[in-house]
């Protein structure tokens, strides 16, 4: 997708000064800035991994039981972004209504593989979730993005996920731009480096840099191909 189609893939993360993507305080101010930057990319396919999705459910209030309405495809504004989750392991079985209900999410699309448990596919079909099967064990990300960009006529995929999904995408050459909000904090011993699973050096060209009050810095790079 990144080479022969017009869809751009942007990775957006918030990190500490020492590069950690977790184990810092996520205050309202930090969340506000993170989502302000996400919003600055406009209408996108908003992508994340299953572990990020699972953690976020707890972070943003926890799960409540499904109701009848959760079984139907919602009718929402066309201006909203579709959200896409990678989930070959069916981690989100029984949980997807949390996302379908979000006022910011047009609906959630699920990427699965040929190894995904059939009961998860039944769960998705019964609730009219759009899903795509690509890849044998894990999801074939490139193939999925090609299909999604055609199906949803999108110009930008924005991945807002942890190290697992972002590093897999970087290693497969599927990311065009990296957007980082750098916090004025050092995590130190509990730091988990966002880029520690990257297989080989990635060269970057700066597109934009902006400082926010409070010592926050937004860095935006293009990946040199
Ligand atoms: N600081 C930030 O900006 C930021 C942003 C988002 C999340 N987070 C934090 O990050 C943490 C979660 O990070 P994580 O790394 O554990 O989870 P993650 O990014 O959700 O990564 C796991 C996902 O990556 C997929 N994946 C991994 N390798 C793949 C490959 N080779 N091909 C296809 N799919 C692949 C997995 O798919 P399968 O399940 O199909 O195997 C799974 O969906 C949470 O604590 C969350 O709060 C931080």
Coordinates of N, CA, C and O in Angstrom, one line a residue, residues 39-189:
X39 N -6.3 14.0 16.0 CA -7.4 14.7 15.3 C -6.9 15.6 14.1 O -7.6 15.8 13.1
X40 N -5.6 16.0 14.3 CA -5.1 16.9 13.2 C -4.9 16.2 11.9 O -4.7 16.8 10.9
X41 N -4.9 14.9 11.9 CA -4.8 14.1 10.6 C -6.1 13.9 9.9 O -6.2 13.3 8.9
X42 N -7.2 14.5 10.6 CA -8.5 14.4 9.9 C -9.1 13.1 9.9 O -8.9 12.2 10.8
X43 N -10.0 12.8 8.9 CA -10.7 11.5 8.8 C -9.7 10.4 8.4 O -9.1 10.6 7.3
X44 N -9.5 9.4 9.2 CA -8.5 8.4 8.9 C -9.1 7.0 9.1 O -10.2 6.9 9.6
X45 N -8.4 6.0 8.8 CA -8.7 4.6 9.3 C -7.8 4.6 10.6 O -6.6 4.6 10.5
X46 N -8.4 4.5 11.7 CA -7.7 4.6 13.0 C -7.4 3.2 13.5 O -8.3 2.4 13.9
X47 N -6.2 2.8 13.5 CA -5.8 1.4 13.7 C -5.1 1.2 15.0 O -4.2 2.0 15.5
X48 N -5.4 0.0 15.7 CA -4.7 -0.3 16.9 C -4.7 -1.9 17.1 O -5.5 -2.6 16.4
X49 N -3.8 -2.3 18.0 CA -3.7 -3.8 18.2 C -4.6 -4.2 19.3 O -5.2 -3.4 20.1
X50 N -4.8 -5.5 19.4 CA -5.7 -6.1 20.4 C -5.3 -5.8 21.8 O -6.2 -5.6 22.7
X51 N -4.0 -5.8 22.1 CA -3.6 -5.6 23.5 C -3.9 -4.1 23.9 O -4.4 -3.8 25.0
X52 N -3.6 -3.2 23.0 CA -3.9 -1.8 23.2 C -5.4 -1.6 23.5 O -5.8 -0.9 24.4
X53 N -6.2 -2.3 22.6 CA -7.6 -2.2 22.8 C -8.1 -2.7 24.1 O -9.0 -2.1 24.8
X54 N -7.5 -3.9 24.6 CA -7.9 -4.5 25.8 C -7.6 -3.6 27.0 O -8.4 -3.3 27.9
X55 N -6.4 -3.0 27.0 CA -5.9 -2.1 28.1 C -6.8 -0.8 28.1 O -7.1 -0.4 29.2
X56 N -7.1 -0.3 26.9 CA -7.9 0.9 26.8 C -9.3 0.7 27.4 O -9.9 1.7 28.0
X57 N -9.9 -0.4 27.3 CA -11.2 -0.7 27.8 C -11.2 -0.4 29.4 O -12.1 0.2 29.9
X58 N -10.2 -0.9 30.0 CA -10.0 -0.7 31.5 C -9.7 0.7 31.8 O -10.3 1.3 32.7
X59 N -8.8 1.3 31.0 CA -8.4 2.7 31.2 C -9.6 3.7 31.1 O -9.7 4.7 31.8
X60 N -10.5 3.4 30.1 CA -11.6 4.3 29.8 C -12.9 3.9 30.4 O -14.0 4.0 29.8
X61 N -12.9 3.2 31.5 CA -14.2 3.0 32.2 C -14.7 1.6 32.4 O -15.6 1.3 33.1
X62 N -14.1 0.6 31.6 CA -14.5 -0.8 31.8 C -15.7 -1.2 31.0 O -16.4 -0.3 30.4
X63 N -15.9 -2.5 30.9 CA -17.0 -3.0 30.0 C -18.3 -3.1 30.8 O -18.3 -3.5 31.9
X64 N -19.4 -2.8 30.1 CA -20.7 -3.1 30.6 C -21.4 -4.1 29.6 O -20.9 -4.3 28.5
X65 N -22.4 -4.8 30.1 CA -23.0 -5.9 29.3 C -23.5 -5.4 27.9 O -24.0 -4.2 27.8
X66 N -23.6 -6.3 26.9 CA -24.1 -6.0 25.6 C -25.6 -5.8 25.7 O -26.3 -6.4 26.6
X67 N -26.2 -4.9 24.9 CA -27.6 -4.8 24.8 C -28.0 -5.1 23.3 O -27.2 -5.3 22.5
X68 N -29.3 -5.1 23.1 CA -29.8 -5.4 21.7 C -29.2 -4.5 20.7 O -28.9 -5.0 19.6
X69 N -29.1 -3.2 21.0 CA -28.6 -2.3 20.0 C -27.1 -2.6 19.6 O -26.7 -2.2 18.5
X70 N -26.4 -3.3 20.4 CA -25.0 -3.6 20.1 C -24.8 -4.6 19.0 O -23.8 -4.8 18.5
X71 N -26.0 -5.3 18.7 CA -25.9 -6.3 17.6 C -26.1 -5.7 16.2 O -26.0 -6.4 15.2
X72 N -26.4 -4.4 16.2 CA -26.7 -3.8 14.8 C -25.6 -2.8 14.5 O -25.1 -2.1 15.3
X73 N -25.3 -2.7 13.2 CA -24.4 -1.8 12.7 C -24.9 -0.3 13.0 O -26.0 0.0 12.6
X74 N -24.2 0.5 13.6 CA -24.7 1.8 14.0 C -24.8 2.8 12.8 O -24.0 2.7 11.9
X75 N -25.7 3.7 12.8 CA -25.8 4.7 11.8 C -25.2 6.0 12.4 O -25.9 6.6 13.2
X76 N -24.1 6.4 12.0 CA -23.4 7.5 12.6 C -22.9 8.5 11.4 O -22.9 8.1 10.3
X77 N -22.4 9.6 11.8 CA -22.0 10.6 10.9 C -20.9 10.1 10.0 O -19.9 9.4 10.4
X78 N -21.0 10.4 8.7 CA -19.9 10.0 7.7 C -18.6 10.7 8.0 O -17.6 10.3 7.5
X79 N -18.7 11.7 8.8 CA -17.4 12.5 9.1 C -16.5 11.7 10.1 O -15.4 12.1 10.3
X80 N -17.1 10.7 10.8 CA -16.3 10.0 11.8 C -15.4 9.0 11.1 O -15.7 8.5 10.0
X81 N -14.3 8.7 11.8 CA -13.4 7.7 11.3 C -13.8 6.3 11.7 O -14.3 6.1 12.8
X82 N -13.6 5.3 10.8 CA -13.7 3.9 11.2 C -12.5 3.6 12.0 O -11.4 4.0 11.7
X83 N -12.7 2.7 13.0 CA -11.6 2.2 13.8 C -11.3 0.8 13.4 O -12.3 0.0 13.1
X84 N -10.1 0.4 13.3 CA -9.7 -1.0 12.9 C -8.8 -1.6 13.9 O -7.8 -1.0 14.4
X85 N -9.2 -2.8 14.3 CA -8.3 -3.6 15.3 C -7.8 -4.9 14.7 O -8.5 -5.6 14.0
X86 N -6.5 -5.1 15.0 CA -5.9 -6.4 14.6 C -6.1 -7.4 15.7 O -5.7 -7.2 16.8
X87 N -6.8 -8.5 15.3 CA -7.1 -9.4 16.4 C -7.3 -10.9 16.0 O -8.4 -11.5 16.1
X88 N -6.2 -11.5 15.5 CA -6.3 -12.9 15.1 C -6.5 -13.8 16.3 O -7.0 -15.0 16.1
X89 N -6.2 -13.4 17.5 CA -6.4 -14.3 18.7 C -7.7 -14.2 19.4 O -7.9 -14.7 20.4
X90 N -8.6 -13.4 18.8 CA -10.0 -13.2 19.4 C -9.9 -12.7 20.8 O -10.8 -13.0 21.6
X91 N -9.0 -11.8 21.1 CA -8.9 -11.2 22.4 C -10.1 -10.3 22.7 O -10.5 -10.2 23.9
X92 N -10.7 -9.8 21.7 CA -11.8 -8.8 21.9 C -13.2 -9.5 21.8 O -14.2 -8.8 21.8
X93 N -13.2 -10.8 21.7 CA -14.5 -11.5 21.7 C -15.3 -11.1 22.9 O -14.8 -11.2 24.1
X94 N -16.5 -10.6 22.7 CA -17.4 -10.2 23.9 C -17.1 -8.7 24.3 O -17.7 -8.2 25.3
X95 N -16.1 -8.1 23.7 CA -15.8 -6.7 24.2 C -15.9 -5.6 23.1 O -15.8 -4.4 23.4
X96 N -16.2 -6.0 21.9 CA -16.1 -5.0 20.8 C -17.2 -3.9 20.9 O -17.0 -2.8 20.4
X97 N -18.3 -4.2 21.6 CA -19.4 -3.2 21.7 C -18.9 -2.0 22.5 O -19.4 -0.9 22.3
X98 N -17.8 -2.1 23.3 CA -17.2 -1.0 24.0 C -16.8 0.1 22.9 O -17.0 1.3 23.1
X99 N -16.2 -0.4 21.8 CA -15.7 0.5 20.8 C -16.9 1.0 19.9 O -16.9 2.2 19.5
X100 N -17.8 0.1 19.5 CA -18.9 0.4 18.7 C -19.7 1.6 19.3 O -20.2 2.4 18.6
X101 N -19.8 1.6 20.6 CA -20.5 2.6 21.3 C -19.9 4.0 21.3 O -20.5 5.0 21.7
X102 N -18.6 4.1 21.1 CA -17.9 5.3 21.2 C -18.4 6.4 20.3 O -18.6 6.1 19.1
X103 N -18.6 7.6 20.8 CA -19.1 8.7 20.0 C -18.1 9.1 18.9 O -18.5 9.8 18.0
X104 N -16.8 8.7 19.0 CA -15.8 9.1 18.0 C -15.6 8.1 16.9 O -14.9 8.3 16.0
X105 N -16.2 6.9 17.1 CA -16.0 5.8 16.2 C -17.2 5.5 15.3 O -18.3 5.3 15.8
X106 N -17.0 5.5 14.0 CA -18.1 5.3 13.1 C -18.6 3.8 13.2 O -19.8 3.6 13.3
X107 N -17.6 2.9 13.2 CA -17.9 1.5 13.6 C -16.5 0.9 13.7 O -15.5 1.4 13.2
X108 N -16.4 -0.3 14.2 CA -15.1 -1.0 14.3 C -15.0 -2.1 13.3 O -16.0 -2.9 13.1
X109 N -13.9 -2.2 12.7 CA -13.6 -3.2 11.7 C -12.5 -4.1 12.3 O -11.6 -3.6 12.9
X110 N -12.6 -5.4 12.1 CA -11.7 -6.4 12.7 C -10.9 -7.1 11.7 O -11.4 -7.7 10.7
X111 N -9.6 -7.1 11.9 CA -8.7 -7.9 11.0 C -8.3 -9.2 11.7 O -7.8 -9.2 12.8
X112 N -8.6 -10.3 11.0 CA -8.3 -11.6 11.6 C -7.5 -12.4 10.5 O -7.3 -11.9 9.4
X113 N -7.1 -13.6 10.9 CA -6.4 -14.5 10.0 C -7.1 -15.8 9.8 O -8.1 -16.1 10.4
X114 N -6.4 -16.7 8.9 CA -7.0 -18.0 8.7 C -7.0 -18.9 9.9 O -7.7 -19.9 10.0
X115 N -6.1 -18.5 10.9 CA -6.1 -19.3 12.1 C -7.0 -18.9 13.2 O -7.1 -19.5 14.3
X116 N -7.8 -17.8 13.0 CA -8.7 -17.3 14.0 C -9.8 -18.2 14.3 O -10.4 -18.8 13.4
X117 N -10.1 -18.4 15.6 CA -11.2 -19.3 16.0 C -12.5 -19.0 15.3 O -12.9 -17.8 15.3
X118 N -13.1 -20.0 14.8 CA -14.4 -19.8 14.1 C -15.5 -19.2 14.9 O -16.3 -18.4 14.4
X119 N -15.5 -19.5 16.2 CA -16.5 -18.9 17.1 C -16.4 -17.3 17.1 O -17.4 -16.7 17.3
X120 N -15.2 -16.8 16.9 CA -15.0 -15.4 16.9 C -15.7 -14.8 15.6 O -16.3 -13.8 15.6
X121 N -15.5 -15.6 14.5 CA -16.1 -15.1 13.2 C -17.6 -15.1 13.3 O -18.3 -14.2 12.9
X122 N -18.1 -16.1 14.0 CA -19.6 -16.2 14.3 C -20.0 -15.0 15.1 O -21.1 -14.3 14.8
X123 N -19.3 -14.7 16.1 CA -19.6 -13.5 17.0 C -19.6 -12.2 16.2 O -20.5 -11.4 16.3
X124 N -18.6 -12.1 15.3 CA -18.6 -10.9 14.4 C -19.8 -10.8 13.5 O -20.4 -9.8 13.3
X125 N -20.1 -12.0 12.8 CA -21.2 -12.0 11.9 C -22.5 -11.7 12.6 O -23.3 -10.9 12.0
X126 N -22.8 -12.3 13.7 CA -24.0 -12.1 14.4 C -24.3 -10.6 14.8 O -25.4 -10.2 14.9
X127 N -23.2 -9.9 14.9 CA -23.3 -8.5 15.3 C -23.0 -7.5 14.2 O -22.9 -6.3 14.4
X128 N -22.9 -8.0 13.0 CA -22.7 -7.2 11.8 C -21.4 -6.4 11.8 O -21.4 -5.2 11.3
X129 N -20.4 -6.9 12.5 CA -19.1 -6.2 12.4 C -18.4 -6.5 11.1 O -18.4 -7.7 10.7
X130 N -17.9 -5.5 10.5 CA -17.1 -5.8 9.2 C -15.8 -6.4 9.6 O -15.2 -5.9 10.6
X131 N -15.4 -7.5 8.9 CA -14.1 -8.0 9.2 C -13.4 -8.5 8.0 O -14.1 -8.7 6.9
X132 N -12.1 -8.7 8.1 CA -11.4 -9.1 6.9 C -10.4 -10.3 7.3 O -9.7 -10.1 8.4
X133 N -10.4 -11.3 6.6 CA -9.5 -12.5 6.9 C -8.3 -12.3 5.9 O -8.4 -12.4 4.7
X134 N -7.1 -12.2 6.5 CA -5.9 -12.1 5.7 C -4.7 -12.6 6.5 O -4.5 -12.2 7.6
X135 N -3.9 -13.5 5.9 CA -2.8 -14.1 6.5 C -3.1 -15.4 7.1 O -4.2 -15.7 7.4
X136 N -2.0 -16.2 7.3 CA -2.2 -17.6 7.7 C -2.3 -17.6 9.3 O -3.3 -18.0 9.8
X137 N -1.2 -17.2 10.0 CA -1.3 -17.2 11.4 C -1.6 -15.8 12.0 O -2.7 -15.6 12.4
X138 N -0.7 -14.9 11.8 CA -1.0 -13.5 12.1 C -1.6 -12.8 10.9 O -1.5 -13.4 9.8
X139 N -2.1 -11.7 11.2 CA -2.8 -10.9 10.1 C -1.7 -10.4 9.1 O -0.7 -9.9 9.5
X140 N -2.0 -10.6 7.8 CA -1.2 -10.1 6.7 C -1.5 -8.6 6.7 O -2.6 -8.2 6.1
X141 N -0.7 -7.8 7.2 CA -1.0 -6.3 7.4 C -1.1 -5.6 6.1 O -2.0 -4.8 5.8
X142 N -0.1 -5.9 5.2 CA 0.0 -5.2 3.9 C -1.3 -5.5 3.1 O -1.9 -4.5 2.6
X143 N -1.6 -6.8 3.0 CA -2.8 -7.2 2.2 C -4.0 -6.5 2.8 O -4.9 -6.0 2.1
X144 N -4.1 -6.5 4.1 CA -5.3 -5.9 4.8 C -5.4 -4.4 4.4 O -6.5 -3.9 4.1
X145 N -4.3 -3.7 4.5 CA -4.4 -2.3 4.3 C -4.7 -2.0 2.8 O -5.5 -1.1 2.5
X146 N -4.2 -2.9 1.9 CA -4.6 -2.7 0.5 C -6.1 -2.8 0.3 O -6.8 -2.0 -0.4
X147 N -6.7 -3.8 0.9 CA -8.1 -4.1 0.8 C -8.9 -2.9 1.5 O -9.8 -2.4 0.9
X148 N -8.5 -2.6 2.7 CA -9.2 -1.5 3.4 C -9.1 -0.2 2.7 O -10.1 0.6 2.7
X149 N -8.0 0.2 2.1 CA -7.9 1.5 1.5 C -8.8 1.5 0.2 O -9.4 2.6 -0.1
X150 N -9.0 0.4 -0.4 CA -9.9 0.3 -1.6 C -11.4 0.4 -1.0 O -12.2 1.2 -1.5
X151 N -11.7 -0.4 0.0 CA -13.0 -0.5 0.4 C -13.5 0.7 1.1 O -14.7 1.1 0.9
X152 N -12.7 1.4 1.8 CA -13.1 2.6 2.6 C -12.6 3.9 2.0 O -12.8 5.0 2.6
X153 N -12.0 3.8 0.8 CA -11.5 5.0 0.1 C -10.8 6.0 1.0 O -11.1 7.2 1.0
X154 N -9.8 5.5 1.7 CA -9.2 6.3 2.7 C -7.9 6.9 2.2 O -7.2 6.2 1.4
X155 N -7.5 8.0 2.6 CA -6.2 8.6 2.2 C -5.1 8.4 3.3 O -3.9 8.4 3.1
X156 N -5.6 8.1 4.5 CA -4.6 8.0 5.7 C -5.1 6.9 6.6 O -6.2 6.8 7.0
X157 N -4.1 6.0 6.9 CA -4.3 5.1 8.1 C -3.4 5.6 9.2 O -2.3 6.0 9.0
X158 N -4.0 5.8 10.4 CA -3.2 6.3 11.5 C -3.2 5.2 12.6 O -4.2 4.7 13.1
X159 N -2.0 4.7 12.9 CA -1.8 3.6 13.9 C -1.4 4.2 15.2 O -0.5 5.0 15.3
X160 N -2.3 4.0 16.2 CA -2.1 4.5 17.6 C -2.1 3.3 18.5 O -3.1 2.9 19.0
X161 N -0.9 2.6 18.5 CA -0.9 1.3 19.2 C 0.5 1.2 20.0 O 1.3 2.2 20.0
X162 N 0.7 0.1 20.7 CA 1.9 -0.1 21.4 C 3.0 -0.6 20.5 O 2.9 -0.5 19.3
X163 N 4.1 -1.1 21.2 CA 5.2 -1.5 20.5 C 5.0 -2.7 19.5 O 5.5 -2.8 18.4
X164 N 4.0 -3.6 20.0 CA 3.8 -4.8 19.2 C 3.4 -4.5 17.8 O 4.1 -5.0 16.8
X165 N 2.3 -3.8 17.6 CA 1.8 -3.5 16.2 C 2.7 -2.5 15.5 O 3.0 -2.7 14.3
X166 N 3.1 -1.4 16.2 CA 3.8 -0.4 15.4 C 5.2 -1.0 14.9 O 5.6 -0.7 13.8
X167 N 5.9 -1.7 15.8 CA 7.2 -2.3 15.3 C 7.0 -3.3 14.2 O 7.8 -3.3 13.3
X168 N 5.9 -4.1 14.3 CA 5.7 -5.1 13.2 C 5.5 -4.3 11.9 O 6.0 -4.6 10.8
X169 N 4.7 -3.2 11.9 CA 4.5 -2.4 10.7 C 5.8 -1.7 10.2 O 6.0 -1.7 9.0
X170 N 6.6 -1.2 11.2 CA 7.8 -0.5 10.8 C 8.8 -1.6 10.1 O 9.4 -1.3 9.1
X171 N 8.8 -2.7 10.7 CA 9.7 -3.8 10.2 C 9.3 -4.2 8.8 O 10.1 -4.7 8.0
X172 N 8.0 -4.1 8.5 CA 7.5 -4.6 7.2 C 7.5 -3.4 6.2 O 6.9 -3.5 5.1
X173 N 8.0 -2.3 6.6 CA 8.1 -1.1 5.7 C 6.7 -0.5 5.4 O 6.5 0.1 4.3
X174 N 5.8 -0.6 6.3 CA 4.4 -0.2 6.1 C 4.1 1.2 6.6 O 2.9 1.6 6.6
X175 N 5.1 1.9 7.2 CA 4.8 3.2 7.8 C 5.5 4.3 7.0 O 6.6 4.1 6.6
X176 N 4.7 5.3 6.7 CA 5.3 6.5 6.0 C 5.8 7.6 6.9 O 6.7 8.3 6.5
X177 N 5.1 7.8 8.0 CA 5.4 9.0 8.8 C 5.3 8.6 10.3 O 4.5 7.7 10.7
X178 N 6.1 9.2 11.1 CA 6.1 9.0 12.6 C 5.8 10.3 13.3 O 6.5 11.3 13.0
X179 N 4.8 10.3 14.1 CA 4.4 11.5 14.8 C 4.5 11.2 16.3 O 3.9 10.2 16.8
X180 N 5.3 11.9 17.0 CA 5.6 11.6 18.4 C 5.3 12.8 19.3 O 5.8 13.9 19.0
X181 N 4.5 12.6 20.3 CA 4.4 13.6 21.4 C 5.4 13.2 22.5 O 5.3 12.2 23.1
X182 N 6.4 14.1 22.7 CA 7.4 13.8 23.7 C 7.1 14.5 25.0 O 6.9 15.7 25.0
X183 N 7.0 13.8 26.1 CA 6.6 14.3 27.4 C 7.9 14.7 28.2 O 8.9 14.1 28.1
X184 N 7.8 15.8 29.0 CA 8.9 16.2 29.8 C 9.1 15.3 31.0 O 8.9 15.8 32.2
X185 N 9.3 14.1 30.8 CA 9.5 13.1 32.0 C 10.4 12.0 31.6 O 10.4 11.6 30.4
X186 N 11.2 11.6 32.5 CA 12.1 10.4 32.3 C 11.6 9.3 33.1 O 11.4 9.4 34.3
X187 N 11.3 8.2 32.5 CA 10.7 7.0 33.2 C 11.8 6.2 33.9 O 11.6 5.7 35.0
X188 N 12.9 6.2 33.3 CA 14.1 5.5 34.0 C 14.0 4.0 34.0 O 13.7 3.4 33.0
X189 N 14.2 3.4 35.1 CA 14.3 1.9 35.2 C 13.1 1.2 34.7 O 13.2 0.0 34.2

